[in-house]
């Protein structure tokens, strides 16, 4: 029997509404899949990625928001051994094809399909209903290009097709909705009657359930219809996504009662309404629409006015609350919810409930209040020698995990100028969970640096740029320094958002040293080729501003060239993916260990070192425990030469020991703010 549950709802750190339709042999997800959706589903424990057979994206695909989490979901699904098929509206294939510049670490199946006709599997028939406010050309030529890209993406040997803009098939707004018709359940086996007729328990019962006749020991043939009752019809489920009133007008013209069933009776049992802010779900007109469904139908309303302003990643919030108590000199800002959950009106003869996911962790408001108090205590006890803050939004590597999101770090100076160093999926929403409606930190970002094209370093860029443009002055420009493939990605999406073309100033990372640093608010900028994966380019960066030098490693093995360019750095933000005992893994995958990162900091004489990009295999507190003896860690590293030959050993000096005694080392934690 099909079960239906909301497993993700919109909050300050998530722009998703997801309905889970679960059968005995698999699960199917319907709704909007914003950045971080996969992480939330894992955090709440309501969905097992390995069971998900299909993802059905609703709504219009004219922005990154409703599809921003799909790629991360596919990557995580591939790691879990699953390969769900993604269905959606006209542009969903194009949206995924714009990721043609991503370098994938493993094979990822991009089976993405435009839902044009009925989708039938062993559990259900799904009828797509695409609402339109205008008609457009078919875009067949563009679809051919998209198909070729999707067929190759994520497979071994995939190489980026260096071509111009990938034209969007449909620039008009269409909204995809779905009618889910679960197949009738087989009738129940009358065990008593089967035994009376001489059918033995066991395999024979299974044959009858599969529709096969059984011959008893006496030679009597028992046919299935003799012992199995009639099939049981199951209720339909409808997911209606209406972002504006224009789509509501189009929805009124649809015969939802039959939905391609050839005149079958209306069996709708559940309707999920994903609505835009200009639709009043309790106005007379919309209530009339609800009443067009059966009286016993349950309506689940997903609307911004009835959402939640709390955080979704509650397990991570609990952890940060505890860490704020353990490390009072570290700030853990957490925007506190109002504590008020809006109550829905009672329309009387219509069964309505708010779209809210079940939460396996308790009182989020109390968690936030405790964290805010701890954060303020930490703020009052912190002092800054350089007027610099390091804001760790995400500190993980590879893919989002329960306690660490993928990497994204803001370095902010005391005059309000900031740089964002890499921008993994969910970076913008992580910042919202820390600061809420206070957008000062968001507005302060003037430069975004993308080190390379692995997904955990840039999939959050479009959402961040979109949020930044809405928060900042319309005359401001945002500089994005990154690989040429980032320019192509922004260029593709500029067909939907003109601001990506008008207000984003792209700087090719390979030539960034010659860029106009003054326009970015910098005194100087240098990029250095990193030692990472052989099949793609990666870079480190050194930024100078008002006597402050910021060095960021990106993903790399220890790099002598980087050391030379970043001498006497004020703050070094360095990847430390592995503990030293996993040096072989670090060498194989082009990463650094904790000891190697500290060794880099020592050789460049950095005043402060922030360790980030930590593998999810390690417990959050494990690296802290190992940093009690920095000299011991560094001295062990001096005994061996890096096999890449780029980071040469040298004799230990008294100055080395002095550096170890005075350096400040911070282990990156999601949501932490280090005062430098």
Coordinates of C-alpha atoms in Angstrom, one line a residue, residues 6-489:
X6 CA 6.1 15.4 3.7
X7 CA 9.8 14.8 4.2
X8 CA 11.1 18.4 3.6
X9 CA 9.5 21.8 4.0
X10 CA 10.8 25.3 3.4
X11 CA 12.7 27.0 6.2
X12 CA 15.4 29.7 6.4
X13 CA 18.1 27.1 5.4
X14 CA 16.1 25.2 2.8
X15 CA 14.0 26.1 -0.2
X16 CA 12.4 22.8 -0.8
X17 CA 9.0 21.1 -0.5
X18 CA 9.3 17.3 -0.9
X19 CA 6.6 14.7 -0.7
X20 CA 7.6 11.0 -0.3
X21 CA 5.4 8.3 -1.8
X22 CA 6.5 5.0 -0.5
X23 CA 5.7 1.5 -1.6
X24 CA 7.0 -1.8 -0.4
X25 CA 9.7 -2.0 -3.0
X26 CA 10.8 1.6 -3.4
X27 CA 10.3 5.3 -2.8
X28 CA 9.5 8.2 -5.1
X29 CA 10.1 11.9 -4.3
X30 CA 7.9 14.7 -5.6
X31 CA 8.4 18.5 -5.3
X32 CA 11.0 21.2 -5.4
X33 CA 14.6 20.1 -4.7
X34 CA 16.6 23.1 -3.5
X35 CA 20.2 23.0 -2.4
X36 CA 20.7 20.8 0.7
X37 CA 17.6 18.7 0.1
X38 CA 19.7 15.5 0.1
X39 CA 21.5 16.5 3.3
X40 CA 18.2 17.3 5.1
X41 CA 16.7 13.9 4.1
X42 CA 19.7 12.1 5.5
X43 CA 19.7 14.3 8.7
X44 CA 16.0 13.7 9.4
X45 CA 16.4 10.0 8.6
X46 CA 13.0 9.9 6.8
X47 CA 14.3 8.7 3.5
X48 CA 16.9 6.1 2.6
X49 CA 18.7 7.2 -0.6
X50 CA 19.3 3.6 -1.7
X51 CA 15.6 3.0 -2.0
X52 CA 14.7 6.1 -4.0
X53 CA 13.7 5.0 -7.5
X54 CA 12.6 8.3 -9.0
X55 CA 12.8 12.1 -8.4
X56 CA 9.9 14.2 -9.8
X57 CA 10.7 17.9 -10.0
X58 CA 7.6 20.1 -9.9
X59 CA 7.1 23.8 -10.7
X60 CA 8.8 25.9 -13.3
X61 CA 12.5 25.4 -14.1
X62 CA 13.3 29.0 -14.8
X63 CA 15.7 29.4 -11.9
X64 CA 18.3 27.3 -10.1
X65 CA 16.2 27.2 -6.9
X66 CA 13.9 24.2 -7.5
X67 CA 16.6 22.0 -9.0
X68 CA 19.7 23.1 -7.1
X69 CA 19.8 20.0 -5.0
X70 CA 19.2 17.5 -7.8
X71 CA 22.9 17.1 -8.8
X72 CA 24.0 16.6 -5.2
X73 CA 21.2 14.1 -4.8
X74 CA 22.4 12.1 -7.8
X75 CA 26.0 12.3 -6.6
X76 CA 25.1 11.0 -3.2
X77 CA 22.8 8.4 -4.7
X78 CA 25.7 7.1 -6.9
X79 CA 27.8 6.8 -3.7
X80 CA 25.0 4.8 -2.1
X81 CA 24.7 2.5 -5.1
X82 CA 21.4 4.0 -6.3
X83 CA 20.6 5.7 -9.6
X84 CA 17.2 7.3 -9.5
X85 CA 15.6 8.6 -12.6
X86 CA 14.9 12.4 -12.6
X87 CA 11.7 13.6 -14.3
X88 CA 10.6 17.2 -14.7
X89 CA 9.4 20.0 -16.9
X90 CA 10.7 21.1 -20.2
X91 CA 13.9 22.7 -18.9
X92 CA 15.0 20.1 -16.3
X93 CA 17.3 18.4 -18.8
X94 CA 18.8 21.7 -19.8
X95 CA 19.3 22.6 -16.1
X96 CA 21.3 19.5 -15.5
X97 CA 23.2 19.8 -18.8
X98 CA 24.5 23.2 -17.7
X99 CA 26.6 21.3 -15.2
X100 CA 28.7 20.0 -18.2
X101 CA 31.8 21.6 -16.7
X102 CA 31.7 19.7 -13.5
X103 CA 34.5 17.2 -12.8
X104 CA 33.0 14.1 -11.2
X105 CA 35.1 11.9 -8.9
X106 CA 33.0 8.9 -9.6
X107 CA 30.6 7.6 -12.2
X108 CA 27.2 9.4 -11.8
X109 CA 24.2 8.5 -13.8
X110 CA 22.4 11.5 -15.3
X111 CA 19.2 9.8 -16.4
X112 CA 17.1 13.0 -16.6
X113 CA 13.9 13.0 -18.6
X114 CA 11.3 15.5 -19.7
X115 CA 8.0 14.1 -18.4
X116 CA 5.9 14.3 -21.6
X117 CA 3.7 11.3 -21.2
X118 CA 2.5 8.8 -18.7
X119 CA 5.3 7.2 -16.6
X120 CA 4.5 3.6 -15.7
X121 CA 6.3 1.2 -13.4
X122 CA 5.4 -1.8 -11.2
X123 CA 4.0 0.5 -8.5
X124 CA 2.1 3.3 -10.1
X125 CA 1.3 5.4 -13.2
X126 CA 2.4 9.0 -13.0
X127 CA 0.6 11.5 -15.2
X128 CA 2.5 14.7 -15.8
X129 CA 0.3 17.9 -16.1
X130 CA 2.4 20.8 -17.4
X131 CA 0.6 24.1 -16.9
X132 CA 1.5 27.0 -19.2
X133 CA 0.7 30.6 -19.4
X134 CA 2.1 30.9 -23.0
X135 CA 3.3 28.6 -25.8
X136 CA 6.8 28.5 -27.2
X137 CA 8.7 26.8 -30.0
X138 CA 9.9 23.2 -29.5
X139 CA 13.6 23.9 -29.3
X140 CA 14.5 20.6 -31.0
X141 CA 18.0 21.6 -32.0
X142 CA 18.9 22.6 -28.4
X143 CA 17.4 19.3 -27.2
X144 CA 19.8 17.4 -29.4
X145 CA 22.8 19.1 -27.8
X146 CA 21.3 18.6 -24.3
X147 CA 20.8 14.9 -25.0
X148 CA 24.4 14.4 -26.1
X149 CA 25.7 16.1 -23.0
X150 CA 23.6 14.2 -20.6
X151 CA 24.5 10.9 -22.2
X152 CA 28.2 11.5 -21.5
X153 CA 28.1 13.4 -18.2
X154 CA 29.4 11.6 -15.1
X155 CA 30.7 8.7 -17.1
X156 CA 34.4 7.6 -17.2
X157 CA 36.4 9.6 -19.7
X158 CA 33.9 12.5 -19.8
X159 CA 35.5 15.7 -21.0
X160 CA 33.9 19.1 -21.0
X161 CA 32.6 20.2 -24.5
X162 CA 34.1 23.6 -24.9
X163 CA 31.2 25.3 -26.6
X164 CA 29.2 28.5 -26.3
X165 CA 26.0 29.1 -24.5
X166 CA 23.8 26.1 -24.0
X167 CA 20.5 27.5 -25.2
X168 CA 17.5 27.0 -23.0
X169 CA 14.6 25.1 -24.8
X170 CA 11.8 27.1 -23.1
X171 CA 12.3 30.6 -21.7
X172 CA 8.6 30.9 -20.9
X173 CA 7.3 29.9 -17.6
X174 CA 5.6 26.5 -17.4
X175 CA 4.9 24.6 -14.2
X176 CA 5.0 20.8 -13.9
X177 CA 2.5 19.0 -11.7
X178 CA 1.9 15.3 -11.3
X179 CA -1.0 13.0 -10.7
X180 CA 0.1 9.7 -9.1
X181 CA -2.2 6.7 -9.6
X182 CA -0.9 3.8 -7.5
X183 CA -1.8 0.5 -9.1
X184 CA -4.5 -1.6 -7.5
X185 CA -3.2 -3.9 -4.8
X186 CA -3.6 -7.6 -5.4
X187 CA -6.5 -9.2 -3.5
X188 CA -5.8 -10.9 -0.2
X189 CA -5.2 -14.7 -0.1
X190 CA -7.9 -16.5 1.7
X191 CA -5.6 -18.8 3.6
X192 CA -8.4 -20.9 5.2
X193 CA -10.0 -21.6 1.9
X194 CA -6.7 -22.4 0.2
X195 CA -5.9 -25.0 2.9
X196 CA -9.4 -26.4 2.7
X197 CA -8.8 -27.0 -1.0
X198 CA -5.5 -28.8 -0.2
X199 CA -2.9 -26.1 -1.0
X200 CA 0.1 -26.6 1.2
X201 CA 1.6 -23.5 2.9
X202 CA 4.8 -22.1 1.5
X203 CA 5.8 -21.8 -2.2
X204 CA 2.4 -22.8 -3.4
X205 CA 0.9 -19.7 -1.6
X206 CA 3.4 -17.5 -3.4
X207 CA 2.4 -19.0 -6.8
X208 CA -1.2 -18.2 -6.2
X209 CA -0.3 -14.6 -5.2
X210 CA 1.6 -14.3 -8.5
X211 CA -1.5 -15.4 -10.5
X212 CA -0.4 -19.0 -11.2
X213 CA -2.6 -22.1 -10.6
X214 CA -1.5 -24.8 -8.2
X215 CA -2.2 -28.5 -8.5
X216 CA -2.7 -30.2 -5.1
X217 CA -1.5 -33.7 -4.2
X218 CA -5.0 -35.0 -5.0
X219 CA -4.7 -33.6 -8.5
X220 CA -7.2 -30.8 -8.0
X221 CA -6.3 -27.5 -9.8
X222 CA -6.7 -24.4 -7.6
X223 CA -6.9 -21.3 -9.7
X224 CA -6.0 -17.9 -8.1
X225 CA -9.5 -16.5 -8.5
X226 CA -10.8 -19.3 -6.3
X227 CA -8.8 -18.2 -3.2
X228 CA -7.7 -14.6 -3.8
X229 CA -10.1 -11.7 -3.3
X230 CA -10.7 -8.8 -5.7
X231 CA -8.0 -6.2 -6.3
X232 CA -8.1 -3.2 -4.0
X233 CA -8.0 0.2 -5.6
X234 CA -5.7 2.8 -4.0
X235 CA -6.2 6.5 -3.7
X236 CA -4.6 8.9 -6.1
X237 CA -2.1 11.6 -5.1
X238 CA -1.9 14.9 -6.8
X239 CA 1.0 17.4 -6.5
X240 CA 0.0 20.8 -7.8
X241 CA 2.7 23.4 -8.1
X242 CA 1.3 26.9 -8.7
X243 CA 4.0 29.6 -8.2
X244 CA 1.8 32.5 -9.4
X245 CA -1.9 33.2 -9.8
X246 CA -1.5 32.8 -13.6
X247 CA -0.8 29.1 -13.1
X248 CA -3.8 28.9 -10.7
X249 CA -6.0 30.1 -13.6
X250 CA -4.5 27.4 -15.8
X251 CA -5.0 24.7 -13.1
X252 CA -8.8 25.5 -13.1
X253 CA -9.0 24.2 -16.7
X254 CA -7.5 20.8 -15.9
X255 CA -9.8 17.8 -15.2
X256 CA -7.9 16.5 -12.2
X257 CA -10.7 13.9 -11.6
X258 CA -9.7 11.8 -14.6
X259 CA -6.1 12.8 -15.4
X260 CA -5.6 10.5 -18.3
X261 CA -7.5 7.6 -16.8
X262 CA -9.9 7.3 -19.7
X263 CA -12.9 8.7 -17.8
X264 CA -12.2 6.7 -14.6
X265 CA -13.9 7.9 -11.4
X266 CA -12.2 10.5 -9.1
X267 CA -10.2 8.6 -6.5
X268 CA -7.9 11.4 -5.3
X269 CA -7.1 10.9 -1.7
X270 CA -4.3 13.5 -1.1
X271 CA -3.4 16.8 -2.8
X272 CA -0.2 18.7 -2.1
X273 CA -0.5 22.3 -3.0
X274 CA 2.8 24.1 -3.5
X275 CA 1.8 27.7 -3.8
X276 CA 3.5 31.0 -4.5
X277 CA 3.0 34.0 -2.1
X278 CA 0.4 35.8 -4.3
X279 CA -2.0 32.9 -4.0
X280 CA -4.3 32.9 -0.9
X281 CA -4.9 29.2 -0.1
X282 CA -7.9 30.2 2.1
X283 CA -9.6 32.7 -0.2
X284 CA -13.0 31.7 -1.5
X285 CA -11.7 31.0 -5.0
X286 CA -9.0 28.6 -3.9
X287 CA -11.2 26.9 -1.4
X288 CA -13.6 26.3 -4.3
X289 CA -10.7 24.6 -6.2
X290 CA -10.1 22.3 -3.2
X291 CA -13.8 21.4 -3.1
X292 CA -13.6 20.2 -6.7
X293 CA -11.8 17.1 -5.2
X294 CA -13.6 14.5 -3.2
X295 CA -14.9 15.6 0.2
X296 CA -12.7 13.0 2.0
X297 CA -9.6 14.2 0.3
X298 CA -6.7 15.5 2.5
X299 CA -5.1 18.8 1.3
X300 CA -1.5 19.5 2.3
X301 CA -0.7 23.2 1.8
X302 CA 2.9 24.4 1.2
X303 CA 2.8 28.2 1.3
X304 CA 5.4 30.8 2.4
X305 CA 3.0 32.3 4.9
X306 CA 2.5 29.0 6.6
X307 CA 6.1 27.8 6.6
X308 CA 8.7 27.7 9.4
X309 CA 11.5 30.2 10.2
X310 CA 13.4 27.7 12.2
X311 CA 16.4 25.7 11.0
X312 CA 16.0 22.3 9.4
X313 CA 19.4 20.7 10.1
X314 CA 18.6 20.2 13.8
X315 CA 21.2 17.5 14.5
X316 CA 23.9 19.9 13.3
X317 CA 22.4 22.7 15.4
X318 CA 22.5 20.5 18.6
X319 CA 26.2 19.8 18.0
X320 CA 27.0 23.5 17.5
X321 CA 25.2 24.3 20.8
X322 CA 27.4 21.8 22.6
X323 CA 30.6 23.1 20.9
X324 CA 29.7 26.7 21.8
X325 CA 29.8 25.6 25.4
X326 CA 33.1 23.7 25.0
X327 CA 34.9 26.5 23.1
X328 CA 33.5 29.9 24.5
X329 CA 36.1 31.9 22.5
X330 CA 34.6 30.7 19.2
X331 CA 31.4 32.3 18.0
X332 CA 28.6 30.1 16.7
X333 CA 26.0 32.6 15.5
X334 CA 22.6 31.0 14.9
X335 CA 19.6 33.0 13.8
X336 CA 16.8 32.4 16.4
X337 CA 13.3 31.6 15.1
X338 CA 10.4 33.7 16.3
X339 CA 9.0 30.7 18.1
X340 CA 5.7 31.3 16.5
X341 CA 4.3 28.6 14.2
X342 CA 1.5 30.0 12.0
X343 CA -1.9 28.4 12.5
X344 CA -3.9 27.5 9.4
X345 CA -7.6 28.6 9.2
X346 CA -10.2 25.9 9.4
X347 CA -12.2 26.0 6.2
X348 CA -14.8 23.7 7.7
X349 CA -15.8 21.1 5.2
X350 CA -12.3 20.8 3.6
X351 CA -9.5 18.7 5.3
X352 CA -6.4 20.9 5.3
X353 CA -3.0 20.5 7.0
X354 CA 0.2 22.4 6.8
X355 CA 3.1 20.9 4.9
X356 CA 5.6 20.1 7.6
X357 CA 8.2 17.3 7.7
X358 CA 8.3 15.1 10.7
X359 CA 11.3 16.1 12.9
X360 CA 13.2 13.4 14.8
X361 CA 14.9 16.0 17.0
X362 CA 13.1 18.0 19.6
X363 CA 12.6 21.7 20.3
X364 CA 14.6 23.6 17.7
X365 CA 13.7 27.0 19.1
X366 CA 15.3 26.0 22.5
X367 CA 18.4 24.8 20.6
X368 CA 18.7 28.2 18.8
X369 CA 18.1 30.2 22.0
X370 CA 20.8 28.3 23.9
X371 CA 23.2 28.7 20.9
X372 CA 22.6 32.4 20.6
X373 CA 23.4 32.9 24.3
X374 CA 26.6 30.9 24.0
X375 CA 27.5 32.7 20.9
X376 CA 27.1 36.1 22.6
X377 CA 29.3 35.0 25.5
X378 CA 32.0 33.9 23.0
X379 CA 31.8 37.2 21.2
X380 CA 32.4 39.2 24.3
X381 CA 35.5 37.2 25.2
X382 CA 37.1 37.3 21.8
X383 CA 39.5 39.9 20.7
X384 CA 41.0 40.6 17.2
X385 CA 44.6 41.4 16.6
X386 CA 44.2 41.9 12.8
X387 CA 40.6 42.9 12.5
X388 CA 39.7 39.8 10.5
X389 CA 37.0 37.2 10.9
X390 CA 37.0 33.8 9.4
X391 CA 33.4 32.6 8.9
X392 CA 33.3 28.8 8.3
X393 CA 29.9 28.1 6.6
X394 CA 30.9 24.6 5.4
X395 CA 34.0 22.7 6.3
X396 CA 33.5 19.2 4.8
X397 CA 34.7 17.5 1.7
X398 CA 33.3 15.3 -1.0
X399 CA 29.6 15.5 -0.3
X400 CA 27.4 17.0 2.5
X401 CA 27.1 15.0 5.7
X402 CA 25.0 15.3 8.8
X403 CA 27.5 17.5 10.7
X404 CA 29.6 19.1 7.9
X405 CA 28.4 20.7 4.8
X406 CA 30.7 21.0 1.8
X407 CA 33.3 23.8 1.8
X408 CA 32.6 27.5 1.9
X409 CA 34.6 30.1 3.9
X410 CA 34.2 33.9 4.2
X411 CA 37.2 36.0 5.3
X412 CA 35.8 39.4 6.5
X413 CA 37.9 42.4 7.3
X414 CA 37.0 45.1 9.9
X415 CA 35.9 47.6 7.2
X416 CA 33.2 45.2 6.0
X417 CA 35.0 43.9 2.9
X418 CA 34.8 40.1 2.5
X419 CA 35.9 37.3 0.1
X420 CA 34.1 34.0 -0.2
X421 CA 36.6 31.1 -0.7
X422 CA 34.8 28.3 -2.6
X423 CA 31.0 27.9 -2.6
X424 CA 29.8 24.4 -2.1
X425 CA 26.1 23.4 -2.3
X426 CA 24.1 25.1 0.4
X427 CA 26.6 27.9 1.2
X428 CA 24.0 30.6 0.9
X429 CA 21.5 28.8 3.0
X430 CA 24.1 28.0 5.6
X431 CA 24.8 31.7 5.9
X432 CA 21.0 32.3 6.3
X433 CA 20.9 29.8 9.2
X434 CA 23.7 31.7 10.9
X435 CA 22.5 35.3 10.4
X436 CA 18.9 35.0 9.4
X437 CA 17.5 38.3 8.0
X438 CA 20.7 40.2 8.9
X439 CA 22.3 40.4 5.4
X440 CA 25.4 42.5 6.3
X441 CA 27.8 39.6 5.9
X442 CA 26.2 38.5 2.6
X443 CA 26.3 42.1 1.3
X444 CA 29.9 42.5 2.4
X445 CA 31.2 39.8 -0.1
X446 CA 32.8 41.5 -3.0
X447 CA 34.8 38.6 -4.5
X448 CA 34.1 34.9 -4.8
X449 CA 37.0 32.6 -5.5
X450 CA 36.3 29.2 -7.0
X451 CA 39.4 27.0 -6.9
X452 CA 38.3 24.2 -9.3
X453 CA 35.4 22.3 -10.8
X454 CA 34.8 19.5 -8.3
X455 CA 31.1 19.7 -7.3
X456 CA 31.8 20.2 -3.6
X457 CA 33.5 23.5 -4.4
X458 CA 31.0 25.4 -6.6
X459 CA 27.5 23.9 -6.8
X460 CA 26.2 26.6 -4.4
X461 CA 27.4 29.5 -6.6
X462 CA 24.2 30.3 -8.4
X463 CA 22.1 30.4 -5.3
X464 CA 24.7 32.6 -3.5
X465 CA 25.0 35.0 -6.5
X466 CA 21.2 35.2 -6.7
X467 CA 20.8 35.9 -2.9
X468 CA 23.7 38.4 -3.0
X469 CA 22.0 40.3 -5.8
X470 CA 18.7 40.5 -4.0
X471 CA 20.4 41.7 -0.8
X472 CA 23.0 44.2 -2.2
X473 CA 22.7 47.6 -3.8
X474 CA 21.7 47.4 -7.5
X475 CA 24.8 49.4 -8.5
X476 CA 27.2 46.9 -6.9
X477 CA 29.1 44.3 -8.9
X478 CA 30.2 40.9 -7.7
X479 CA 33.6 39.6 -8.9
X480 CA 33.8 35.8 -9.5
X481 CA 37.3 34.4 -10.0
X482 CA 37.3 30.9 -11.3
X483 CA 37.9 28.4 -14.1
X484 CA 36.5 29.3 -17.5
X485 CA 33.8 26.7 -17.0
X486 CA 32.3 28.8 -14.3
X487 CA 31.9 31.6 -16.8
X488 CA 30.0 29.2 -19.1
X489 CA 27.7 28.1 -16.3

